Structures are given as structure tokens and as C-alpha cells.
Short mmCIF file of C-alpha atoms and ligand atoms in Angstrom, two decimals:
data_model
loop_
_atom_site.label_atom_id
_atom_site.label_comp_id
_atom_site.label_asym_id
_atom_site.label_seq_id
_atom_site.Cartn_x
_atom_site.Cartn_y
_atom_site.Cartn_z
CA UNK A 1 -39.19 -7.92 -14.04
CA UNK A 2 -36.93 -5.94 -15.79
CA UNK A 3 -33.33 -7.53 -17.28
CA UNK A 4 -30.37 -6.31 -19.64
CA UNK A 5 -27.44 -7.43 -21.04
CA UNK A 6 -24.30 -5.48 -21.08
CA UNK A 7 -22.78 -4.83 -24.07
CA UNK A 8 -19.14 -3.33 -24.99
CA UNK A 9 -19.20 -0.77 -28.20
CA UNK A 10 -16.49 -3.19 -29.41
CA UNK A 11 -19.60 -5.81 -29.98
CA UNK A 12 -21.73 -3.35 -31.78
CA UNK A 13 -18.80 -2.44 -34.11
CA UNK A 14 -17.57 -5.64 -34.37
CA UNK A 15 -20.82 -7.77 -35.04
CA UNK A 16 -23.22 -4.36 -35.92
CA UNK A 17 -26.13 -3.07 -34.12
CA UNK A 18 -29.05 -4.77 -35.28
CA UNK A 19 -27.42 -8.49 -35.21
CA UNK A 20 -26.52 -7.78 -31.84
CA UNK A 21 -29.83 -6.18 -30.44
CA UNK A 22 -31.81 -8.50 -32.59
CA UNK A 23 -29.78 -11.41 -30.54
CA UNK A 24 -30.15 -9.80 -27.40
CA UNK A 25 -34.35 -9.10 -28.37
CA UNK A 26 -34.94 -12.60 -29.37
CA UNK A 27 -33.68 -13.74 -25.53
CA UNK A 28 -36.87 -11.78 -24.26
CA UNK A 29 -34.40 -9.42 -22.20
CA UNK A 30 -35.97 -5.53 -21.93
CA UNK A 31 -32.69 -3.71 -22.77
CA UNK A 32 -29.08 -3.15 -23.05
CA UNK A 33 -26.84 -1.62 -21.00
CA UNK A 34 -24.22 -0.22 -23.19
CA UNK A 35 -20.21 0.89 -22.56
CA UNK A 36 -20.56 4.92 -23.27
CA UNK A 37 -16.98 5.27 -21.17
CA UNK A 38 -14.80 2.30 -20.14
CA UNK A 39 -11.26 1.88 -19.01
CA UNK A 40 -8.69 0.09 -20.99
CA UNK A 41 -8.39 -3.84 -20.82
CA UNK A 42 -7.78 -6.69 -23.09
CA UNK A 43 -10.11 -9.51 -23.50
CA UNK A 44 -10.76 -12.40 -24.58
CA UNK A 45 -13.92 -12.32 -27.13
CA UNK A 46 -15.52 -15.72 -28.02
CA UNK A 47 -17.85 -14.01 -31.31
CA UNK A 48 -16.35 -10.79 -31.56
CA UNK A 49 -14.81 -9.18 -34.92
CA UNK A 50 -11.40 -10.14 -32.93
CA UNK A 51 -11.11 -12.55 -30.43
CA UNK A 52 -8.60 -11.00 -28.52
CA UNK A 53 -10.10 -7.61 -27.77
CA UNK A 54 -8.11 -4.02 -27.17
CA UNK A 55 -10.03 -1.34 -25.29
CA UNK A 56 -8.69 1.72 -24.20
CA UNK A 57 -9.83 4.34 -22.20
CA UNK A 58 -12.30 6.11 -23.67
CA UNK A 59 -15.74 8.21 -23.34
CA UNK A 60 -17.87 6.85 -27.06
CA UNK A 61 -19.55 10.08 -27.83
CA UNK A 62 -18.52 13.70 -28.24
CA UNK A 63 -18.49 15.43 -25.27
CA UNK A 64 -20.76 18.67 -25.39
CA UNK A 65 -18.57 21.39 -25.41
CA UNK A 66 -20.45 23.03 -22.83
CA UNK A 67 -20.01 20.42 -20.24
CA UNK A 68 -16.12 20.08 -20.15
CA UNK A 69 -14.84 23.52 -21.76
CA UNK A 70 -14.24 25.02 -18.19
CA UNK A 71 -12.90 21.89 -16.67
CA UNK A 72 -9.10 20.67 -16.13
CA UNK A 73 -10.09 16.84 -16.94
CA UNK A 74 -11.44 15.93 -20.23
CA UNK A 75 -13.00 12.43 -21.37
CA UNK A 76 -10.52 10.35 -23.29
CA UNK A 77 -11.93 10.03 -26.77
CA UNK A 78 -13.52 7.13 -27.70
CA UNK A 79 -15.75 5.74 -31.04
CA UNK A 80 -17.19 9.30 -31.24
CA UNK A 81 -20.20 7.48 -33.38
CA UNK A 82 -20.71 4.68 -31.25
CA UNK A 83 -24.41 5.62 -30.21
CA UNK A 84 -25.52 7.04 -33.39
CA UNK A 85 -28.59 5.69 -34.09
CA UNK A 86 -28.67 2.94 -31.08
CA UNK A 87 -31.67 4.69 -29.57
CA UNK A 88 -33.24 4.65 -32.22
CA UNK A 89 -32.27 1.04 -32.96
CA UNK A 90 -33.61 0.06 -29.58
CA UNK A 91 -37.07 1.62 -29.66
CA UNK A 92 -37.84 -0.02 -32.83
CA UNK A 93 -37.55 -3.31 -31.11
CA UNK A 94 -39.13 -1.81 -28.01
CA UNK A 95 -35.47 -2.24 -25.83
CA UNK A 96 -34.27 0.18 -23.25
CA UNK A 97 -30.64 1.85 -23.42
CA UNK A 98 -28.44 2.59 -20.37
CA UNK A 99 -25.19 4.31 -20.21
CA UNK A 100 -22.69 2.03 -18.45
CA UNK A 101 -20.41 4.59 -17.37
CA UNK A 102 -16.91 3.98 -16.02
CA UNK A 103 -16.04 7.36 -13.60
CA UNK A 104 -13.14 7.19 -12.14
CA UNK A 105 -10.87 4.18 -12.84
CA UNK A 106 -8.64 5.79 -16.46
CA UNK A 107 -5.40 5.79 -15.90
CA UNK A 108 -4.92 8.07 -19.31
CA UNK A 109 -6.49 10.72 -17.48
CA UNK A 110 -3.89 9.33 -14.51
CA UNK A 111 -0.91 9.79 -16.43
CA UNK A 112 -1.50 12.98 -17.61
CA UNK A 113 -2.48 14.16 -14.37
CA UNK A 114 -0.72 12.40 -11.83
CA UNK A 115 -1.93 14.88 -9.11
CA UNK A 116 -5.53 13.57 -9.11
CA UNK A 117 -4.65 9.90 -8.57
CA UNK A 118 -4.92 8.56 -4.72
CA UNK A 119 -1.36 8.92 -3.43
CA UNK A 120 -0.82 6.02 -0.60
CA UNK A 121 0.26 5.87 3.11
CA UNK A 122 4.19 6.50 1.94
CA UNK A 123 3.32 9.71 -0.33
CA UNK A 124 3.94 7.69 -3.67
CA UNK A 125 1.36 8.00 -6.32
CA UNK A 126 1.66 4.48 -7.67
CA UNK A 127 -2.07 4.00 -9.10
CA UNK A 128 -2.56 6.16 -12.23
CA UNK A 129 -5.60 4.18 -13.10
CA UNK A 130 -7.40 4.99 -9.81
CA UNK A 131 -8.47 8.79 -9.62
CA UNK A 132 -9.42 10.06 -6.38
CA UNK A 133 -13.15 10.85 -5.52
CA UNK A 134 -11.79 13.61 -2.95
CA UNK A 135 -10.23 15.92 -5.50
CA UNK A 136 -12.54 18.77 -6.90
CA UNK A 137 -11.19 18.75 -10.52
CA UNK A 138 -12.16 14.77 -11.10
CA UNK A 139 -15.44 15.21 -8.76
CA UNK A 140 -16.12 18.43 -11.99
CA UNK A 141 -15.76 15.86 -14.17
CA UNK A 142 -17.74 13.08 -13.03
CA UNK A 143 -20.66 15.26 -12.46
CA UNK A 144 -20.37 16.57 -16.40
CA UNK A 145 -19.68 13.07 -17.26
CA UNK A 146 -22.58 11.74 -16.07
CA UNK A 147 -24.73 14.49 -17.60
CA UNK A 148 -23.06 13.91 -20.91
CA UNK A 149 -24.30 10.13 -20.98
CA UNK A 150 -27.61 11.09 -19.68
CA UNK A 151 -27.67 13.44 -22.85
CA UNK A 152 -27.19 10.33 -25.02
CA UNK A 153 -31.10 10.01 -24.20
CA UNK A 154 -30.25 6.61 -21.98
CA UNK A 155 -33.07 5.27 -19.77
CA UNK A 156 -30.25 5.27 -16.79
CA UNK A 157 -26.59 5.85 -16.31
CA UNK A 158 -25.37 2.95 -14.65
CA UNK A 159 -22.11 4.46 -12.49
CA UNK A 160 -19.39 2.03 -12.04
CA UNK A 161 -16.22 2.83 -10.01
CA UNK A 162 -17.29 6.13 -8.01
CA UNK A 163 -16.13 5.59 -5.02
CA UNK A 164 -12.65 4.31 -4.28
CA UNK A 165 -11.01 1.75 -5.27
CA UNK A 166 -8.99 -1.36 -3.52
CA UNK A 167 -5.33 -1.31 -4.28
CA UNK A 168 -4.69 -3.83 -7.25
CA UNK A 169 -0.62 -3.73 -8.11
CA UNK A 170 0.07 -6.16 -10.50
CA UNK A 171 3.00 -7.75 -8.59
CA UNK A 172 3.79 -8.70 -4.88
CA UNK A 173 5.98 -11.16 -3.76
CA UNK A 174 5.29 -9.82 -0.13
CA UNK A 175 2.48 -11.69 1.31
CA UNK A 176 0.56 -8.68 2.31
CA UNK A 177 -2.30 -9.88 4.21
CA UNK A 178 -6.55 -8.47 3.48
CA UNK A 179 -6.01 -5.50 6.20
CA UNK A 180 -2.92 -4.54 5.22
CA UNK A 181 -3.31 -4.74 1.54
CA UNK A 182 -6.42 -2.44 2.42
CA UNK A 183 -4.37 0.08 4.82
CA UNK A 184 -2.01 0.05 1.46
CA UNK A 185 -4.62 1.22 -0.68
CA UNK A 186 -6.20 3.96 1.04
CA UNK A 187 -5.86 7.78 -0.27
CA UNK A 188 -3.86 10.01 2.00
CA UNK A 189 -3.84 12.94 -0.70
CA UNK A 190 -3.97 16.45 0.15
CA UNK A 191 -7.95 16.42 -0.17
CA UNK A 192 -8.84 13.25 1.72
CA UNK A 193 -7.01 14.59 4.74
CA UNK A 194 -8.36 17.60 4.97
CA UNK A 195 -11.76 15.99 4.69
CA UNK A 196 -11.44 13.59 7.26
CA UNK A 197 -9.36 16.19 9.68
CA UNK A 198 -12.76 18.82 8.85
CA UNK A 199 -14.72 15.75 10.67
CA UNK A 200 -12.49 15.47 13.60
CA UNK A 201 -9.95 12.75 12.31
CA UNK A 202 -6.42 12.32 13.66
CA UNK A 203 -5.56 12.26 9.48
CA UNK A 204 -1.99 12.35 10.10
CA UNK A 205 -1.84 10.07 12.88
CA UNK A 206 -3.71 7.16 10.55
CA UNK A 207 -1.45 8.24 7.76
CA UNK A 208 1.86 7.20 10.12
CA UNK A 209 0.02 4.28 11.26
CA UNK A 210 -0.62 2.50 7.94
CA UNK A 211 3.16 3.33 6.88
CA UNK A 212 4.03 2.15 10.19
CA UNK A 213 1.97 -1.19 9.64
CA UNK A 214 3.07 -1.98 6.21
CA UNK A 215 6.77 -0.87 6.74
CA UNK A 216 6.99 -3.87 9.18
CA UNK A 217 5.21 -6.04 6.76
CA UNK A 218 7.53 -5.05 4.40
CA UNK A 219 10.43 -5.54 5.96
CA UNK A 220 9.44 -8.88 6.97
CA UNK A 221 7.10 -9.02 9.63
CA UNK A 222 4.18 -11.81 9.26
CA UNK A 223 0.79 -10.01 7.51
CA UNK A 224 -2.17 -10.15 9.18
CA UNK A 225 -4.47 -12.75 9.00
CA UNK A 226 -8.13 -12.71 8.30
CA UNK A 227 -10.74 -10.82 5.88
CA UNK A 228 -11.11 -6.50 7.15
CA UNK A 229 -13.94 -6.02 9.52
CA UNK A 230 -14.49 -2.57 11.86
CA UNK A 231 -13.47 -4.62 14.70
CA UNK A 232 -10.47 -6.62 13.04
CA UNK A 233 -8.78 -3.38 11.59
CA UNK A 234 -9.52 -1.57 15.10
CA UNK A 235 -7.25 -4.02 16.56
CA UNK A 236 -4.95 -3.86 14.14
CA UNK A 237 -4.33 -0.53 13.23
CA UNK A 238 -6.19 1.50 16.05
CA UNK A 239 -9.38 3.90 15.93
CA UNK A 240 -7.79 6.64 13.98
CA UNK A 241 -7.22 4.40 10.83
CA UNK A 242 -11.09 3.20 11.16
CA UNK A 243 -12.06 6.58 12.00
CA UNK A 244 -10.12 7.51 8.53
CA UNK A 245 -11.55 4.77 6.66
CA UNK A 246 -15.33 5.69 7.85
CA UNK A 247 -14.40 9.40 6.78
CA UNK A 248 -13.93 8.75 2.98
CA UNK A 249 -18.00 7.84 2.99
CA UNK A 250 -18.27 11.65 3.30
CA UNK A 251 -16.32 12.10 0.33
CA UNK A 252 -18.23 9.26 -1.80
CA UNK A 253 -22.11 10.41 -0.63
CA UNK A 254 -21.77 13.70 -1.52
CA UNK A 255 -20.11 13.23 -5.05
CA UNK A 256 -22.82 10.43 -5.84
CA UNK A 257 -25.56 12.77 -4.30
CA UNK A 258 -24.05 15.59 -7.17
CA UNK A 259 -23.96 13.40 -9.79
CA UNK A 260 -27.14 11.64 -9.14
CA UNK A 261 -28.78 15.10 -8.83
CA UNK A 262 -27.37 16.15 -12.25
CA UNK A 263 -28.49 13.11 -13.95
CA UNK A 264 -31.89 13.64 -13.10
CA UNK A 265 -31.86 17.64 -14.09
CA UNK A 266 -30.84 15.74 -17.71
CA UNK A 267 -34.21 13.36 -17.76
CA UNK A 268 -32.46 9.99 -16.88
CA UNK A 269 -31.86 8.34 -13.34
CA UNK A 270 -28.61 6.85 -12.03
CA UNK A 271 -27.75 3.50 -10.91
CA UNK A 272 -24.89 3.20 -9.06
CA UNK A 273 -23.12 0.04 -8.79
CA UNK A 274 -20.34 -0.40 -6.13
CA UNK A 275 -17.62 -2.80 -7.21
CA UNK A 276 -17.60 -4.57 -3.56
CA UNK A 277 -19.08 -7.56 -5.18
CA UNK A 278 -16.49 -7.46 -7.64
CA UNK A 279 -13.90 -7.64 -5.23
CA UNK A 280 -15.06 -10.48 -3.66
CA UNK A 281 -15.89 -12.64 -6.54
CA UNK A 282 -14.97 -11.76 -9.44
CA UNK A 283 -11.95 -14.12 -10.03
CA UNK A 284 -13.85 -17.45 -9.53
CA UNK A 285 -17.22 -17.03 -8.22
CA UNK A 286 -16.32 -17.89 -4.59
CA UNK A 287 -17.02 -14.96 -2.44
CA UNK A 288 -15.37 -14.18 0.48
CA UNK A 289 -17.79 -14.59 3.42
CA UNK A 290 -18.81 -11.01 4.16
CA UNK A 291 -21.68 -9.69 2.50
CA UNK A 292 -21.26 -6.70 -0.27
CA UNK A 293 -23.79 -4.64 1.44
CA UNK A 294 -21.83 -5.21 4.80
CA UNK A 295 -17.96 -4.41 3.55
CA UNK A 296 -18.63 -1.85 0.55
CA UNK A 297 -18.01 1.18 3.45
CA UNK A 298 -14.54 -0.51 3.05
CA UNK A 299 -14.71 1.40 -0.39
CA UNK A 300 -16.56 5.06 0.88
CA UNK A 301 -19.49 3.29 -0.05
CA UNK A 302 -22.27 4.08 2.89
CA UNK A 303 -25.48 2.34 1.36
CA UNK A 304 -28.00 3.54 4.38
CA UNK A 305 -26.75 6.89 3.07
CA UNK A 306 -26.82 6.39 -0.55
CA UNK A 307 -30.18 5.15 -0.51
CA UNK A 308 -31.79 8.43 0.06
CA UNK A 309 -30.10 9.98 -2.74
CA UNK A 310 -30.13 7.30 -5.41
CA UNK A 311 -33.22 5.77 -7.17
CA UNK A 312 -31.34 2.49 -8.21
CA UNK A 313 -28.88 0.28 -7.36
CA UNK A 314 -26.78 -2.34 -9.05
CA UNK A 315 -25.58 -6.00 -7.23
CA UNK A 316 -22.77 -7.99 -8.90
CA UNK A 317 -23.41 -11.21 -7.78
CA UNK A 318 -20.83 -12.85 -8.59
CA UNK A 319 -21.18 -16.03 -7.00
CA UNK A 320 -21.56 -19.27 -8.11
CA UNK A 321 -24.00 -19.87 -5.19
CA UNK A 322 -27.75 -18.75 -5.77
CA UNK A 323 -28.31 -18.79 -2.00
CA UNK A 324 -25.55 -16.49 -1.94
CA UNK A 325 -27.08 -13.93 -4.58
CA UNK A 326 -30.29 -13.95 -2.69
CA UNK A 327 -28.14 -13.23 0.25
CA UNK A 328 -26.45 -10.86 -1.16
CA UNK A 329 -29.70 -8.70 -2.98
CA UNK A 330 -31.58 -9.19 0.17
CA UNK A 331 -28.62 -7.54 2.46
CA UNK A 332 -28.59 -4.64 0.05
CA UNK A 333 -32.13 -4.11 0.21
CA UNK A 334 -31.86 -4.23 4.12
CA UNK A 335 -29.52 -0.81 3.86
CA UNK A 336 -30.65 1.11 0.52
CA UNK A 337 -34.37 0.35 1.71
CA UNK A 338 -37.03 -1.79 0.45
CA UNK A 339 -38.68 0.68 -2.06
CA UNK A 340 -35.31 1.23 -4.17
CA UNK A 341 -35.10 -0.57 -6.81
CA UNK A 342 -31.94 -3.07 -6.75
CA UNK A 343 -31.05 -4.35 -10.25
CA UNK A 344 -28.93 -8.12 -9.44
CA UNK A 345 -25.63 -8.54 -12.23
CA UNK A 346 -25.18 -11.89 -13.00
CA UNK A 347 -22.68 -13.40 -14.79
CA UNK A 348 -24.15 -16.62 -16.95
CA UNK A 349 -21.17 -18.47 -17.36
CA UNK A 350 -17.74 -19.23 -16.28
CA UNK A 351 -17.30 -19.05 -13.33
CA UNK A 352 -19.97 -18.45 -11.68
CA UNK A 353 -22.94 -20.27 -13.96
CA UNK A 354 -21.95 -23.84 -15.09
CA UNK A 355 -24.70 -24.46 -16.68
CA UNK A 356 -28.87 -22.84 -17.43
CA UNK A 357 -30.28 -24.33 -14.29
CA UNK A 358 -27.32 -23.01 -12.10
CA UNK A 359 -28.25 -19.07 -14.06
CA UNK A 360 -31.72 -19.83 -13.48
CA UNK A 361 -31.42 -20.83 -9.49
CA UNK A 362 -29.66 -17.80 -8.86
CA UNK A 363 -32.22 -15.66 -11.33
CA UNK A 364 -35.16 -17.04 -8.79
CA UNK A 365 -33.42 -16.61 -5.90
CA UNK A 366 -32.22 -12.66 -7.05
CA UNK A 367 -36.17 -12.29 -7.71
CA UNK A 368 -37.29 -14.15 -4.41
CA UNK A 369 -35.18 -11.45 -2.33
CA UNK A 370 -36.40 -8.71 -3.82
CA UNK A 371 -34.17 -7.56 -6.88
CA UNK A 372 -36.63 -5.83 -9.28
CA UNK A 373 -34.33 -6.65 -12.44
CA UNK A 374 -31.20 -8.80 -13.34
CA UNK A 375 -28.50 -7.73 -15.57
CA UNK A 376 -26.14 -10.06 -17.74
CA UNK A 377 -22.27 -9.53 -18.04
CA UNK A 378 -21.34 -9.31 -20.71
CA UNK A 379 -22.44 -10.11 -24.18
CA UNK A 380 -18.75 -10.00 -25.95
CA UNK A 381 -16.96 -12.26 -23.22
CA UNK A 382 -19.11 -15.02 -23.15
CA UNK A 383 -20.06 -18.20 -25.81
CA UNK A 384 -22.87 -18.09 -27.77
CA UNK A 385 -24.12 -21.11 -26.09
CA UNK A 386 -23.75 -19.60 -23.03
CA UNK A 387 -25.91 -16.80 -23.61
CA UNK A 388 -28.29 -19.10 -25.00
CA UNK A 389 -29.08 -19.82 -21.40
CA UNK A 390 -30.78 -16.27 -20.75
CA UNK A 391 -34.06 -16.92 -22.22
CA UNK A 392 -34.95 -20.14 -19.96
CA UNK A 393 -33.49 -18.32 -16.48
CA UNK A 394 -35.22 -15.22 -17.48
CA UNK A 395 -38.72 -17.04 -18.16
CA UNK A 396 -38.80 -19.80 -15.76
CA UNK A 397 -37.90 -17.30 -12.76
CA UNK A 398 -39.70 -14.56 -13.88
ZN1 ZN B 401 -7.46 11.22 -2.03
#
């Protein structure tokens, strides 16, 4: 069975590249999956060089000039150096190296270019951090993005964030309810609409309806209740929304087809990881009851689709529950099919992993349903003693 940990170039810097993959090598985990472009955040670092960690937005290499010199978008620049020498570094100890590659949540790139960020229901463009999957100029980039991390010589670029996003404003005092929080966050820019009106969708009439919907919520009316289903936002907001919300799939299959398709014309493979399962969990390990695999066409993400144009997928389970992760693997299996290789994420400590036989449970159970790997997040955010727990869940369940 195949594992990683994911590591931030902030730990390599910080703590240097052989302590960290000699760490990582003496767990008995086959590789590292490594931040080549993330978005900007500030964390807390248990063993880092600082424990209170500032990341920007930036792509850690230099781009090839022949990639991005035609294109409007550029990557942010990063630690140009920051693979120098890390393949290298890895073979030695017989590791692999992936490309964790963040496409298409950088609000830099946002600010500068407001007109490629999802504009909402109401025409404002309030999301700089969220670029939209639907315009050609950032779909250019992702696909020469991805082929400059595959250049890096990576065994995989693992995609994060290429499909669209859920709305995330910092700030509500207006209790918008799941569906309407979700009819908030969908694109209606110029390109969405005219994608989903080329496949027969009443765009502008699911445009007035959301505004409509969350007007009233904002001017008081109660939200609605209860977590987004097909048949829940039907009734709420009618079949044009849905049929608008099934629409962006188009948009999100055929940019991951392009940029799964130039990956492999640069030697590597891509493994795309939808965020669904970050949505649901990521703030204290208790899901909400849907399955990922079953609500990530909330996000364009259509995995009976995808799974005849990807070779490998990502899971974050991030769920305290190991019946849960096995649930969760086993339900993306169901739709990507049973010969694709689905990699499980699991996080092995707060809060999803109180302690090693809690990481371990949900390590067997990821294995019993089928997940061909498991992944840990992340090597700078969590205690040494807590990553001490790797070797035992990765041995005993493997
Ligand atoms: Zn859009």
C-alpha cells in the first residue's frame, strides 16, 4: 500500500530537507507530497523554524518561460529554489515526490484580475481568492500550471481546488441557511452562463432566482433549513437553479480532462482531489451526513465522469469516525470505478485522530474499502508526537 505525508516548503526551509525526509523515511511512509503552489494562510506550526507560519500565494519553482509567456495569468512567485535537489533527495532514500498543487483558489492572482473571479447571483465580485474554472484565461493557466509541476519530475500532481469553490465570507451575522449559503456562492459570470445557456439552461432565470432567494433572506426572511440535496434545492429554488448547478460539471470535466491530459504528455499522472470532504469536516472531524462522493457535484465535481479521464483520486477523510472513512473511500470507488486508484487523506491528529489506535482504525478501514494508499496532512501542523503515530497505523493496517 502506498502512503505520503504532505509537506509545506515552509518545513523543508524551516527544518531542511534531509531532517525532514529522513523523519518522514524512518515512519516507513513511501513518499512526500510536497506544496509546489499554495494559497496564502497563516498557521500554527508546532516544530517549524516559526511557530506561527506566513504563506502567501505562491508557485515554488520558476515557471518555464515557455509555458506562461503567451498567457494573461502568471504564477505568483514563490521559493524559486524550493525543489532544488528534493528529487534527488528523495531517490536516495528510495521516497516518491508529488506536486501538491493549489489551481485555482489565489486571491493575488484575484486582485489583480478581478474579472476572472466568480461574480455571485447580485453581479458583485466579492471572492478574489476563488477564480472561476469557466473563464478561458485561468483554465490557460491551470493547464500550464499543471505541466510546470509535472516538469519538476514529480511522481503525480496532486490537483487541489479545480473545480469551484463553496462561498466562505469571513463574516455573517445573517443566518444564511446550507442552500442558500450555496445559491450565494455559485458563479453567474459571463462564461458560466453562456455555458450552461449552450446546454439548454434558463441561466438568467436561475440567476434572478438565487437573488430572489437570498434577497428575502436578507432582508429577514427565515433561511432554509436542512443540508443541499437535488431534491431539497428543487423545492427550494426550482429546476432551473438545479439545472444551473448540474451545468457547471461541464465546465469542471472538461478543464480536469485538459489538464489531466497535459500532465500525462509531461511523464507524470494527476490526482485530483475535490475539497467536498473538506467542506464537510474539516473544522472538527464531524461530517455532515452526506457522503463526499454523493454532494461533490455540489462543487462541478461529476466523479462517474471524472473517472474516465483521471488515473487517481484523492479522499479527505476527515472524520473522526473510521466507519465513516471506509464509507466515505468505498462511495468514491462506487462512482470513479473500482480499478482507479483512490488515495484516502487522513489527518492523524486533532480533530479527527485522538490518539494511534483511532489513526490506525480508520487506516484499516480506508484499506478494507478499497483505498490503494493513505496520505497524512500535514507534517508542519501537527506535534511530533502526533506524527509518531504513523508508523504503527501504517504497519498494523497495512
Ligand atoms: Zn464563472
Amino acid at each position: 500500500m502506498d502512503s505520503s505525508v504532505y509537506v509545506f516548503v515552509e518545513d523543508l526551509r524551516g527544518e531542511g530537507v534531509e531532517r525532514v525526509l529522513d523523519r518522514i523515511s524512518a515512519y516507513g511512509v513511501a513518499g512526500v507530497t510536497v506544496g509546489a503552489v499554495h494559497h496564502a494562510s497563516r498557521d500554527v506550526t508546532p516544530h517549524g523554524l516559526s511557530r506561527l507560519t506566513v504563506r502567501h500565494d505562491g508557485a515554488h519553482f520558476a515557471p518555464p518561460a515557455d509555458l506562461f509567456s503567451g498567457l494573461r495569468l502568471a504564477p505568483v512567485p514563490g521559493y524559486p529554489e524550493a525543489f532544488d535537489g528534493l528529487r534527488e533527495a528523495c531517490a536516495k532514500r528510495s521516497m516518491k515526490l508529488h506536486g501538491w498543487t493549489v489551481f485555482l483558489r489565489n486571491a493575488t492572482i484575484g486582485m489583480e484580475h478581478p474579472d476572472v473571479t466568480v461574480r455571485d447571483c447580485f453581479g458583485d465580485r466579492g471572492s478574489p481568492a476563488d477564480l472561476c474554472p469557466a473563464h478561458p484565461d485561468v483554465r490557460d493557466y491551470a493547464v500550464a500550471l499543471a505541466r510546470a509541476v509535472a516538469r519538476l519530475g514529480v511522481d503525480s500532481v496532486v490537483a487541489e481546488s479545480l473545480h469551484f469553490s463553496p462561498l466562505e465570507a469571513q463574516r455573517s451575522f445573517v443566518p444564511l441557511g446550507p442552500m442558500d449559503a450555496y445559491l450565494f456562492g455559485l458563479c453567474f459570470c459571463d462564461y458560466c452562463m453562456r455555458r450552461a445557456t449552450d446546454l439548454g439552461v434558463q441561466a438568467e432565470v436561475a440567476r434572478e432566482e438565487c437573488a430572489g432567494i437570498v434577497g428575502r433572506v436578507f432582508d429577514g426572511d427565515q433561511p432554509a433549513q436542512g443540508e443541499v440535496t437535488r431534491a431539497a434545492l428543487t423545492a427550494y429554488a426550482g429546476p432551473d437553479v438545479v439545472a444551473y448547478a448540474r451545468a457547471r460539471s461541464e465546465t469542471v470535466t472538461t478543464l480536469v480532462s485538459e489538464v489531466a491530459s497535459a500532465v500525462a504528455e509531461e511523464g507524470s499522472k494527476l490526482v485530483f482531489v475535490d475539497s467536498t470532504g473538506a467542506v464537510k469536516g474539516y473544522a472538527d472531524g464531524l461530517p455532515t451526513p452526506g457522503l463526499a462522493a454523493h454532494d461533490a457535484w455540489q462543487f462541478g465535481v461529476d466523479l462517474v465522469a471524472l473517472g474516465d479521464l483521471v488515473p487517481a483520486f484523492g479522499v479527505l477523510a476527515y472524520a473522526r469516525d473510521a466507519a465513516r472513512v471506509a464509507d466515505d473511500v468505498g462511495a468514491y470507488l462506487r462512482s470513479v470505478g473500482k480499478d482507479r486508484e483512490v488515495r484516502a487523506v487522513l489527518r492523524p491528529g486533532h480533530p479527527d485522530s485522538d490518539s494511534a489506535d483511532r489513526l490506525l482504525a480508520k487506516a484499516r478501514g480506508a484499506k478494507a474499502a478499497g483505498a490503494l494508499a493513505v496520505d497524512f496532512y500535514a507534517y508542519g501542523l501537527v506535534p511530533h508526537p502526533v506524527l509518531d503515530r504513523i508508523p504503527a497505523a501504517l504497519s498494523e493496517a497495512l
